[in-house]
Coordinates of C-alpha atoms in Angstrom, one line a residue:
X11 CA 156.3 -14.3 140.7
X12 CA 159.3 -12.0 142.4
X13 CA 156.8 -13.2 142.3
X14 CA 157.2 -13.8 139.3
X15 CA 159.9 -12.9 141.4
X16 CA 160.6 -16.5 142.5
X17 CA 161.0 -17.3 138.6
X18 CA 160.0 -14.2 141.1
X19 CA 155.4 -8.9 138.2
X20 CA 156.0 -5.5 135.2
X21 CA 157.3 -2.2 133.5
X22 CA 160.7 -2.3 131.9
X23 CA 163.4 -0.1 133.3
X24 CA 163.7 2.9 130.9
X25 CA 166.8 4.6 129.8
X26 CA 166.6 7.3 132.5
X27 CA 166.6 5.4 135.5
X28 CA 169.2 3.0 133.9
X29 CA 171.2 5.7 133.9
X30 CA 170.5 7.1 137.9
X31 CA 171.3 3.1 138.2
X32 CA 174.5 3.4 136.8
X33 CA 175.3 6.9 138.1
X34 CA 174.6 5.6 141.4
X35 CA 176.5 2.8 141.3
X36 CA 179.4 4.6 140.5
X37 CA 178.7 6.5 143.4
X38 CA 178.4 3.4 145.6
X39 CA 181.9 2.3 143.9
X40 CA 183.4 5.1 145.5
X41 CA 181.8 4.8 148.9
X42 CA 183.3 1.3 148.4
X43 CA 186.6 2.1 147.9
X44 CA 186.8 4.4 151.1
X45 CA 184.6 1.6 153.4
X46 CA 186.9 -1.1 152.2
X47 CA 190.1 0.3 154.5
X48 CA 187.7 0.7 157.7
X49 CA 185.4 -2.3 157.0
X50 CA 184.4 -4.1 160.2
X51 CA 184.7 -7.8 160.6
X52 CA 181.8 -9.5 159.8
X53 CA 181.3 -11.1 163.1
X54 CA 180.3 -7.5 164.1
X55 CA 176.8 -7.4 161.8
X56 CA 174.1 -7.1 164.8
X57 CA 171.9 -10.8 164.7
X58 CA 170.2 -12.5 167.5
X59 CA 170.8 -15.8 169.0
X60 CA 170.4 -18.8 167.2
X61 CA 168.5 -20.2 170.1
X62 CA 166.8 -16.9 170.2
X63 CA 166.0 -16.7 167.1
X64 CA 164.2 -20.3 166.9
X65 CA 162.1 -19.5 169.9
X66 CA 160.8 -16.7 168.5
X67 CA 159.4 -18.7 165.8
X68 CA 157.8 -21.6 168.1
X69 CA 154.1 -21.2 169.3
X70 CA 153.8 -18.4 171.5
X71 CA 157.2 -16.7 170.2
X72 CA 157.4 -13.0 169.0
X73 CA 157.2 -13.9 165.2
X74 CA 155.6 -17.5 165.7
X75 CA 152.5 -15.8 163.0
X76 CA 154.4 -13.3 161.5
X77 CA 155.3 -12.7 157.7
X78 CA 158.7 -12.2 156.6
X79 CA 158.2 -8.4 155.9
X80 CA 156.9 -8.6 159.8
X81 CA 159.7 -9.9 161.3
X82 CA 162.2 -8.0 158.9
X83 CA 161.0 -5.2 159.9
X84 CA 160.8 -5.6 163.1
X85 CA 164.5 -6.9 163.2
X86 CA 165.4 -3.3 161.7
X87 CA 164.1 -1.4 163.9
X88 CA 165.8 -3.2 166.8
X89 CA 169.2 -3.8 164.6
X90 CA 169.3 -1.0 162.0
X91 CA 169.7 -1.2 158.4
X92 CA 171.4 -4.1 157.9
X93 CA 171.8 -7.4 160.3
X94 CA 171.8 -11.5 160.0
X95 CA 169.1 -13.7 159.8
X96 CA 170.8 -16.6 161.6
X97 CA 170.4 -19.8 159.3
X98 CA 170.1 -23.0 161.3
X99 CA 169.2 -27.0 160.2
X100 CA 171.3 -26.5 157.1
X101 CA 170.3 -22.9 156.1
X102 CA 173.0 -20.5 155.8
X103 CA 172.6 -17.2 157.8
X104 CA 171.4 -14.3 155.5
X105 CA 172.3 -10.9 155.9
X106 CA 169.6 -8.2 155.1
X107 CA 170.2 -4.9 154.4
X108 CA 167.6 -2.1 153.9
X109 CA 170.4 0.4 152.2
X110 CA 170.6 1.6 149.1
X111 CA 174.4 1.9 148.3
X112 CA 174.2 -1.4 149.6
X113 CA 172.1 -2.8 147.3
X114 CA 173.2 -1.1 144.5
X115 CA 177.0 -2.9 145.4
X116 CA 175.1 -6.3 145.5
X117 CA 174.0 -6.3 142.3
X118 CA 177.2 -4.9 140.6
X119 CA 179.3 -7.6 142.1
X120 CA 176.5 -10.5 141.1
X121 CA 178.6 -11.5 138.5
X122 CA 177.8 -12.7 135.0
X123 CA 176.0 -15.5 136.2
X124 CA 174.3 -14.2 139.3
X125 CA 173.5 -16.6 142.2
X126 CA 170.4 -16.3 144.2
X127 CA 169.5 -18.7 147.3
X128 CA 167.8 -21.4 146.1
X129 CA 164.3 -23.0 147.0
X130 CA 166.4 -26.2 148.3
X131 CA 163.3 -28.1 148.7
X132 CA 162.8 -27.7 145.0
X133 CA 166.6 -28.2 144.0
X134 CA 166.4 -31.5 146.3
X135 CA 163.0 -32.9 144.6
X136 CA 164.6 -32.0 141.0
X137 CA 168.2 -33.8 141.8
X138 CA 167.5 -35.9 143.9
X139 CA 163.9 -37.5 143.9
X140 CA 163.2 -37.2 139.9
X141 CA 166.8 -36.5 138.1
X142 CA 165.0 -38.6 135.6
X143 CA 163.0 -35.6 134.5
X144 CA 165.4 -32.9 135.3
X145 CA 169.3 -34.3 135.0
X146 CA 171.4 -31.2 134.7
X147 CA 168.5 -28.5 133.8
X148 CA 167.1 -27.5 137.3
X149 CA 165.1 -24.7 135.5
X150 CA 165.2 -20.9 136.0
X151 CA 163.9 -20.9 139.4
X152 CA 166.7 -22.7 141.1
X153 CA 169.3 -23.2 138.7
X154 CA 172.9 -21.5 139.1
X155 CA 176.2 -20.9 137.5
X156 CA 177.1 -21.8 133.8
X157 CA 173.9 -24.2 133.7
X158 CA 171.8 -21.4 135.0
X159 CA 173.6 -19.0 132.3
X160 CA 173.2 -21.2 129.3
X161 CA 169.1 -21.8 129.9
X162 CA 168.7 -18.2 130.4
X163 CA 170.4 -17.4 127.1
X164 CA 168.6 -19.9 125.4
X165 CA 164.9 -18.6 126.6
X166 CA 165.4 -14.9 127.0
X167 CA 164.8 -14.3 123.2
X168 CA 161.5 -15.7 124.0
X169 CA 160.2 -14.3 126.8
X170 CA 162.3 -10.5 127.0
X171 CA 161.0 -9.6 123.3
X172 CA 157.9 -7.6 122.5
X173 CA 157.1 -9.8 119.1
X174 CA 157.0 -12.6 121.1
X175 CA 153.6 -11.8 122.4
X176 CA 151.6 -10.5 119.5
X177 CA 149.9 -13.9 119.0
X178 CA 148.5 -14.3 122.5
X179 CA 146.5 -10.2 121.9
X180 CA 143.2 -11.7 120.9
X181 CA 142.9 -15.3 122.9
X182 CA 144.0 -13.3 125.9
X183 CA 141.0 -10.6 125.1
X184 CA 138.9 -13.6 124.3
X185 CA 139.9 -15.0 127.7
X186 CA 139.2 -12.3 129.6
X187 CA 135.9 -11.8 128.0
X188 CA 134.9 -14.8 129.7
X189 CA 136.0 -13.9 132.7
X190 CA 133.5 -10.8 132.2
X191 CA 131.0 -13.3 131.9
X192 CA 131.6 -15.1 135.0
X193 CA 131.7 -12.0 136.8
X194 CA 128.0 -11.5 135.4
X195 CA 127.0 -14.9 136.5
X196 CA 128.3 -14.8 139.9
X197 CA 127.3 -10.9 141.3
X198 CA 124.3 -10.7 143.5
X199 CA 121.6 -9.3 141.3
X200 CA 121.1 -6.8 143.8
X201 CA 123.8 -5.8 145.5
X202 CA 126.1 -6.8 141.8
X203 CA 128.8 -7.7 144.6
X204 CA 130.5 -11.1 143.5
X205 CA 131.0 -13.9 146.4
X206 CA 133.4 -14.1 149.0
X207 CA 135.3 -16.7 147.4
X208 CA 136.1 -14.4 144.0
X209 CA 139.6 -14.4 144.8
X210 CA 139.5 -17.7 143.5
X211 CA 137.9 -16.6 140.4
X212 CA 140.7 -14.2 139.7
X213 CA 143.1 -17.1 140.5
X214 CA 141.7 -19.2 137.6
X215 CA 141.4 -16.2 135.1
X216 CA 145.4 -15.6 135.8
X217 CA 145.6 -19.5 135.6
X218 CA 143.9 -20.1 132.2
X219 CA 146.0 -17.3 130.6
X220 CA 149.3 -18.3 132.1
X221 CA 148.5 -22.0 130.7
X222 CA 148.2 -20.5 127.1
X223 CA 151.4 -20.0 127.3
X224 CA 152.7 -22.4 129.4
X225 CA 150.5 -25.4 127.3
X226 CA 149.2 -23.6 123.6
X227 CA 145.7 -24.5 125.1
X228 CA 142.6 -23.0 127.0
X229 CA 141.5 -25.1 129.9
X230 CA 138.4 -23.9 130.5
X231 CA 138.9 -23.5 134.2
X232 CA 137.0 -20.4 134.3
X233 CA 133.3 -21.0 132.8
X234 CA 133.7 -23.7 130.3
X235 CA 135.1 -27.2 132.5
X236 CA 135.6 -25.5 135.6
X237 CA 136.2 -29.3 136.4
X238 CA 138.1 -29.9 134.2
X239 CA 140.5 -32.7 136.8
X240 CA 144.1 -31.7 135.3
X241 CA 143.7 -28.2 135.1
X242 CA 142.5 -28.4 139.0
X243 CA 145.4 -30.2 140.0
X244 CA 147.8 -28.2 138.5
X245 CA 145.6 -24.5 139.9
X246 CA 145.9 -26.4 143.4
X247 CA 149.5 -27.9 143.2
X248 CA 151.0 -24.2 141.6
X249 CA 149.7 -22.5 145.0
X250 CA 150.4 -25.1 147.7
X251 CA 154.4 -25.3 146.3
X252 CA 154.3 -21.7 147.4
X253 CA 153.1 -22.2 150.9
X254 CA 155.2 -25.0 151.4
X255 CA 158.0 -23.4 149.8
X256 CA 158.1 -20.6 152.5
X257 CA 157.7 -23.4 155.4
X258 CA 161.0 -25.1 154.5
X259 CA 163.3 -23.1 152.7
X260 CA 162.4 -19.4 154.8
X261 CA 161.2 -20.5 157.9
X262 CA 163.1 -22.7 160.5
X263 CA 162.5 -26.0 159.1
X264 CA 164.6 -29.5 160.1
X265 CA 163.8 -31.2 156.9
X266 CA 167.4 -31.7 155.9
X267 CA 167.7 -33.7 158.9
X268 CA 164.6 -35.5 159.3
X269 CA 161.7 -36.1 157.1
X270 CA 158.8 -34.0 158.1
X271 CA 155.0 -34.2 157.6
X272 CA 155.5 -30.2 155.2
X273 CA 159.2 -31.7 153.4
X274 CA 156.5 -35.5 152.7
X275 CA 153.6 -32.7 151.1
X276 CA 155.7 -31.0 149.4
X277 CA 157.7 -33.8 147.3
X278 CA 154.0 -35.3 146.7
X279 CA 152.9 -31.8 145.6
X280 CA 156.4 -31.7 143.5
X281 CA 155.3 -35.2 141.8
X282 CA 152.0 -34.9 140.8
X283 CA 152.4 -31.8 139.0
X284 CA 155.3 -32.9 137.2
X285 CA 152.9 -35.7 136.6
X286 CA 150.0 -33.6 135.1
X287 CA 152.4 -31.2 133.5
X288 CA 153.9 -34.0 131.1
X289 CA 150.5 -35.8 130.4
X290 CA 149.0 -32.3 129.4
X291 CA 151.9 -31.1 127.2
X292 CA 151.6 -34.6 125.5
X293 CA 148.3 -33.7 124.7
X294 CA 148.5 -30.3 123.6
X295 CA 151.2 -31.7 120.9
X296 CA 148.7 -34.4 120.1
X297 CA 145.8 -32.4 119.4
X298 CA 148.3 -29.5 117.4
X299 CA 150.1 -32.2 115.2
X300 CA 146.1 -33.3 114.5
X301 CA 145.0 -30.2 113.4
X302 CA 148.1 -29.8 110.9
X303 CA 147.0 -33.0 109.7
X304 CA 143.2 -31.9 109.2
X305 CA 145.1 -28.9 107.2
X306 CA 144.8 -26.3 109.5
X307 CA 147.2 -23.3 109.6
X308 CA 149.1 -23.6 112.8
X309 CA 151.4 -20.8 114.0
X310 CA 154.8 -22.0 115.2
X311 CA 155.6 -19.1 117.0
X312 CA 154.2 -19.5 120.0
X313 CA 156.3 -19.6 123.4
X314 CA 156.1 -23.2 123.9
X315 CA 156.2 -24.4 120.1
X316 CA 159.9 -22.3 120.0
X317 CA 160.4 -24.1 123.7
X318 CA 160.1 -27.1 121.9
X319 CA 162.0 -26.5 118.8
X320 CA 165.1 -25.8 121.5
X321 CA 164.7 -28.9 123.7
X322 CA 161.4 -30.3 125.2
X323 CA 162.3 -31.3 128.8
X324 CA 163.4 -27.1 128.7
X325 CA 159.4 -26.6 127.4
X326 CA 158.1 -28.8 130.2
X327 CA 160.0 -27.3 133.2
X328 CA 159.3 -23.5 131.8
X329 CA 155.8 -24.5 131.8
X330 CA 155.7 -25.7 135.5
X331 CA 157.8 -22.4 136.3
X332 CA 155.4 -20.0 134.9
X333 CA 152.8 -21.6 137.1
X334 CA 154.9 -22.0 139.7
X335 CA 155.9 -18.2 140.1
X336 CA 153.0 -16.6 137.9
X337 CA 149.3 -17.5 139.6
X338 CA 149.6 -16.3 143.0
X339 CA 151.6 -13.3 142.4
X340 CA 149.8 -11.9 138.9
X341 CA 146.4 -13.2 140.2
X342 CA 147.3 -10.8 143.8
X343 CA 148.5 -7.9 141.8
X344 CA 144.9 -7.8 139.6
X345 CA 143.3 -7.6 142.9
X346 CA 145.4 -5.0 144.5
X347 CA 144.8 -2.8 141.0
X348 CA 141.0 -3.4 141.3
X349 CA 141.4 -2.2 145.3
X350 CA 143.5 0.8 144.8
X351 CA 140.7 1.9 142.1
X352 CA 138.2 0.8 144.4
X353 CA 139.1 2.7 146.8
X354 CA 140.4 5.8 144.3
X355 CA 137.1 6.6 142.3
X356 CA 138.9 9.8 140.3
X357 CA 141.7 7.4 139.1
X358 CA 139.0 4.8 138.3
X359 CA 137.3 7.6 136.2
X360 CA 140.7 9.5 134.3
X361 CA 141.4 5.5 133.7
X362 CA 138.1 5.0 131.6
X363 CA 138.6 8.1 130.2
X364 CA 142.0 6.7 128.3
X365 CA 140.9 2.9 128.1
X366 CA 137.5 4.6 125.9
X367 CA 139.7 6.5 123.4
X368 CA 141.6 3.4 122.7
X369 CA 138.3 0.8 123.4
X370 CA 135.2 3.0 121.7
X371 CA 133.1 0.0 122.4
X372 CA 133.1 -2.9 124.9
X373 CA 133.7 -5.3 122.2
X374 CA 136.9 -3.5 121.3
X375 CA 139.9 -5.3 120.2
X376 CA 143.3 -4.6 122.0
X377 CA 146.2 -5.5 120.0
X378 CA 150.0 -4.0 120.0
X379 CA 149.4 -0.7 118.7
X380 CA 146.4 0.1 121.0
X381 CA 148.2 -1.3 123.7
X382 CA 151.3 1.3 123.3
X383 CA 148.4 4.4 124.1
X384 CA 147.5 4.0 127.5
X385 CA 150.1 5.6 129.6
X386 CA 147.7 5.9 132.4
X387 CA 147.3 2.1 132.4
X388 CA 150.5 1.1 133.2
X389 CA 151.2 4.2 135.8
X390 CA 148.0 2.9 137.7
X391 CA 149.5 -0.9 137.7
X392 CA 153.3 0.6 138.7
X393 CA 152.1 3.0 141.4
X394 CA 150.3 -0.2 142.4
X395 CA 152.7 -2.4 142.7
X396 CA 154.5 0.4 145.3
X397 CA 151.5 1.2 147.4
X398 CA 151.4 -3.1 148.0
X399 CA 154.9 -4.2 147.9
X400 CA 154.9 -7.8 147.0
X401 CA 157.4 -9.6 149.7
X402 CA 160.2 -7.8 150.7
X403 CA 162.6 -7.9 148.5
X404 CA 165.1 -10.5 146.4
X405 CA 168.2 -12.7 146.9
X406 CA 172.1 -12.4 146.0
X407 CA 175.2 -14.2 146.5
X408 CA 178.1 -12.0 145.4
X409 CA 181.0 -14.1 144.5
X410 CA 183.7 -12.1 146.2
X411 CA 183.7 -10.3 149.5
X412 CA 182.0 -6.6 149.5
X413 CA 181.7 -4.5 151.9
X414 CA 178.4 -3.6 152.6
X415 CA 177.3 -1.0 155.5
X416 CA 180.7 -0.9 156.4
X417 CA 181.1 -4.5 157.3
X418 CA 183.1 -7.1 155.7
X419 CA 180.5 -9.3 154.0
X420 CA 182.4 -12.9 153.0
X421 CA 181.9 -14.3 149.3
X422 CA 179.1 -16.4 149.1
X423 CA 177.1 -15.2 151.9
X424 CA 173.5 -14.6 150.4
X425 CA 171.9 -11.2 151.3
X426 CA 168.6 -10.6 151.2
X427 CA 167.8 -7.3 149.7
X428 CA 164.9 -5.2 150.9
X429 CA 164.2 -2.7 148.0
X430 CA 160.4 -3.4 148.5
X431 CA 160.5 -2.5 152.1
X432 CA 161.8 1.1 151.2
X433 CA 158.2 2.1 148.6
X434 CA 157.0 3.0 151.5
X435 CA 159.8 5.0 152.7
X436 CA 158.9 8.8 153.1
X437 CA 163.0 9.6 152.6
X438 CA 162.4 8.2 149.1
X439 CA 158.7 8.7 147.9
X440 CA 157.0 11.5 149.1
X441 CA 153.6 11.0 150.0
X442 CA 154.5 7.6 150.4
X443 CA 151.2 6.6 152.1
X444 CA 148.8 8.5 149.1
X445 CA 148.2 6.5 146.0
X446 CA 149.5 8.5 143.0
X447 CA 149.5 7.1 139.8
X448 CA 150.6 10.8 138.3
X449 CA 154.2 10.1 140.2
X450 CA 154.9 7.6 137.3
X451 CA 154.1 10.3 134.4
X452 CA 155.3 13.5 132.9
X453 CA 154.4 16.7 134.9
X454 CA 151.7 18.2 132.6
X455 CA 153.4 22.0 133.4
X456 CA 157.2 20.7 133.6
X457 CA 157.7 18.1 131.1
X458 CA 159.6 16.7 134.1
X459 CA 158.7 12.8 135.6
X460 CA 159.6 11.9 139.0
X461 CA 162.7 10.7 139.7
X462 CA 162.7 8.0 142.0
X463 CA 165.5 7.4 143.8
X464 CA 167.7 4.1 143.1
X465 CA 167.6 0.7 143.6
X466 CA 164.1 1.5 145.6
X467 CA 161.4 0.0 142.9
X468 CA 162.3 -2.9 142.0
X469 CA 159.5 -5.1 141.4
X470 CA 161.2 -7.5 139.3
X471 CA 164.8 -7.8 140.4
X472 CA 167.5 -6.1 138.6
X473 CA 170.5 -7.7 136.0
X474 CA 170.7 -10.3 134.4
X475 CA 168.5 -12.4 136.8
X476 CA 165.3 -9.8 136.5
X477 CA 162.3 -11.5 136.5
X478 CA 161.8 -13.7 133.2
X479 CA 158.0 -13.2 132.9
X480 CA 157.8 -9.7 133.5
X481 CA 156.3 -9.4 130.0
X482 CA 153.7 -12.2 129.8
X483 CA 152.9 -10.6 133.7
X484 CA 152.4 -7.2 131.7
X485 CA 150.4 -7.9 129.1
X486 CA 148.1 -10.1 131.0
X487 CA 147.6 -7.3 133.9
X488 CA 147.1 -4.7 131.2
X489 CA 144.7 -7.1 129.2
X490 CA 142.6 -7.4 132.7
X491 CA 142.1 -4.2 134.0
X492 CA 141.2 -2.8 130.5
X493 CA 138.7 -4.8 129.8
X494 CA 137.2 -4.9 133.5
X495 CA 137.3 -1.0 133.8
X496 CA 135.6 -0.7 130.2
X497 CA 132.7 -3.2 131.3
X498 CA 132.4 -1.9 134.8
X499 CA 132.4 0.4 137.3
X500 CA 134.7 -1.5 140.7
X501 CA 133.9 -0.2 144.2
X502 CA 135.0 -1.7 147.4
X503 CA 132.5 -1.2 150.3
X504 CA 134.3 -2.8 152.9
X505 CA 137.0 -2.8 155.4
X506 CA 140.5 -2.9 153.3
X507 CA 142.7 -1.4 156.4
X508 CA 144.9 -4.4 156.1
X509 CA 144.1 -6.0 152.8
X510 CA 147.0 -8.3 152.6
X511 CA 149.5 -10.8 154.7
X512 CA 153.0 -11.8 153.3
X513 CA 154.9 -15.2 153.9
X514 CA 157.3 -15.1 151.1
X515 CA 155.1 -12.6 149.1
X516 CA 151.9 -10.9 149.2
X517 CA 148.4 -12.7 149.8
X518 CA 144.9 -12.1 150.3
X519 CA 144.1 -11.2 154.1
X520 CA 140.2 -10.5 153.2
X521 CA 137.8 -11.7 150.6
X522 CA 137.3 -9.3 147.7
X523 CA 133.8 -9.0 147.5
X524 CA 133.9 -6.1 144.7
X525 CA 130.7 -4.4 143.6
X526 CA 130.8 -4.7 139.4
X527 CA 128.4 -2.3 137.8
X528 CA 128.0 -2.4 134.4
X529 CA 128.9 0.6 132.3
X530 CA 126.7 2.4 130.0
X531 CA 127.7 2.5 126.5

């Protein structure tokens, strides 16, 4: 998401850093206390002109190509740690801060029912243009307050619960399997590089497994009906909502006002995959209530069939969500894990090394238990997601006034907090620059495991609004690079200096034309 941060990738927070959480909370609290008697008014917080500001985003201007890490940062280092965004056309201004005590106060005063700034595109399609779909529910993504609360409550025993996946283990391995096959199909016979275009490829693996869950069906989209018309249009429509997501809702964007060409795309874009979604979830019960009828055992316990069993409208908009947020972001995170090893041979190797004790054979099966033995696995995919921060951070709304950086920040005023930004930050990761998946495990000699510093990784929010499908994200990654690592040997024998661009989050700024050589048994 993140993203899914948007639903916004993918280790749980374990009791010890909960605790440095809390401790430094507490800590914050008391910083609080003494800042609250000095704070300064809020009309203080550096920004640029409004005027300014819009200039700099025209053709020509200083951020008129730039990503929203690009221009964030380079507002900090002419304002400091924290300064305004102003809003303009409707937008509020947002205030961003960079610090840590300031963060952690954000998220303590979030409130039970946290509010984030919305997509308002997105809210203004679901109220507005089809409340005949969406009436009260606005879904995860955009939906605040007691509403907001309620749908949470109802879906987090779904998603934020180990059992809940044990039934996707084997079609996820099967899925990925023939992705391995496509990969086979597709490399050079010489060179065994794939094409230039196997971003895509990765896009449609992430795609077909998010849909199991999303739809209790396989697509095909991978080898099988790679035309398969729905599944296209919902692989296209899931990515372009992004792009034009970040065009009206981040950037400076008059849509409120006026209807542009981006705000007329993107409620078309909105439509048609509401459109698809419905006709293929109509389908997918069709052809499950035929094969109950034919007398074959059907589990029930699948994400969507206990969607369903809740309220359907709630199955169809998660479905759309998990697009929505999941394919870009999970499908960029498998590539940046194939880079980094790529580009890290020894970690590739010490990787194989644990992914062969739990998979003796390629044709291995990977279920829970096997899953739970590869420590090195998931210190590879977190160490990942710190070396290429995806986006810069998330939004908050605190409902009272805090005082953050010394300045009295009024309720209501979203801040955009960029916890993402500081993975690369020497004053909290050493070596911040070297890619070091032992940072994540126990020291060998000491027993001890880093500890990094708080409210700096982040991935996947924080509270009660964390990312959703942090789970489904994990399993899926884990799934991935098992099996590809097992199969093959992945270099990278190109230029990867700058790898990746960010609008909103993290993209492909190259073509990933990995070298897959297969792996002697």
């Amino acid at each position: 998401m993140n993203a899914w941060q948007s639903l916004t990738r993918r280790l749980a927070v374990a009791t010890g850093p909960i605790r440095s959480l809390r401790g430094a909370s507490a800590q914050a609290q008391a910083q609080r206390s003494v800042e609250d008697v000095e704070a300064r008014p809020f009309s203080e917080v550096p920004r640029p002109g409004r005027l300014q500001f819009m200039r700099s985003f025209m053709p020509g201007g200083e951020f008129s190509d730039a990503s929203i890490v690009e221009f964030s940062m380079g507002m900090r280092r002419r304002y400091g740690d924290i300064f305004i965004l102003p809003g303009m056309f409707g937008r509020k201004d947002w205030v961003v801060t960079f610090n840590t005590g300031d963060i952690a106060t954000a998220f303590r005063n979030e409130g039970a029912w946290p509010h984030r700034e919305a997509f308002d595109s997105i809210v203004h399609f679901r109220q507005h243009i089809r409340p005949d779909v969406y009436g009260r529910t606005l879904g995860l993504t955009v939906g605040q307050g007691e509403d907001w609360g309620k749908m949470r409550s109802a879906v987090n025993p779904i998603f934020m619960q180990p059992r809940g996946l044990r039934m996707y283990f084997e079609p996820l391995s099967n899925i990925n399997n023939e992705f391995i096959e496509r990969i086979k199909e597709i490399r050079d016979p010489s060179t065994l590089e794939v094409p230039s275009n196997f971003n895509d490829e990765m896009q449609r693996l992430i795609f077909e497994s998010l849909a199991l869950v999303s739809f209790d069906r396989q697509m095909g989209i991978i080898r099988k009906h790679r035309d398969n018309p729905d599944a296209l249009a919902l692989f296209r429509t899931s990515r372009d909502i992004f792009r034009y997501t970040f065009q009206l809702d981040v950037q400076p964007s008059a849509w409120k006002i006026v209807s542009t060409p981006t705000y007329r795309k993107m409620m078309r874009t909105l439509n048609e995959s509401l459109d698809v979604a419905q006709r293929v979830l109509a389908e997918s019960q069709q052809l499950l209530e035929q094969r109950r009828r034919a007398g074959e055992q059907v589990s029930s316990h699948s994400m969507l069939q206990r969607l369903m069993d809740i309220d359907p409208k709630l199955a169809l908009i998660m479905g759309l969500e998990i697009l929505f947020a999941g394919v870009d972001a999970t499908a960029t995170l498998l590539s940046a894990v194939l880079l980094t090893l790529a580009k890290h041979p020894e970690k590739q190797h010490k990787l194989r090394a644990e992914v062969r004790q739990v998979m003796p054979s390629k044709e291995s099966l990977l279920n829970e238990e096997t899953m739970r033995d590869m420590p090195y696995l998931r210190a590879v995919i977190k160490e990942t997601l710190r070396f290429y921060p995806n986006g810069l951070g998330t939004l908050r709304s605190c409902p009272t006034g805090v005082t953050l950086s010394g300045y009295a920040v009024p309720p209501g005023t979203p801040v955009l907090l960029a916890a993402n930004a500081l993975m690369k930050d020497p004053a909290h990761y050493p070596r911040p620059d070297e890619f070091l998946p032992e940072r994540w495990l126990r020291d060998p000699q000491s027993g001890q495991k880093m500890q990094a510093s708080p409210f700096t990784f982040l991935p996947f929010g924080f509270g009660p609004r964390m990312c959703l499908g942090k789970r489904v994200v994990d399993l899926e990654v884990e799934t991935s690079v098992a099996k590809l690592i097992r199969n093959f040997h992945v270099e990278f024998l190109h230029d990867a200096s700058r790898p990746y661009k960010t609008l909103f989050v993290m993209e492909p700024a190259i073509d990933f034309r990995f070298r897959f050589t297969d792996i002697q048994e």
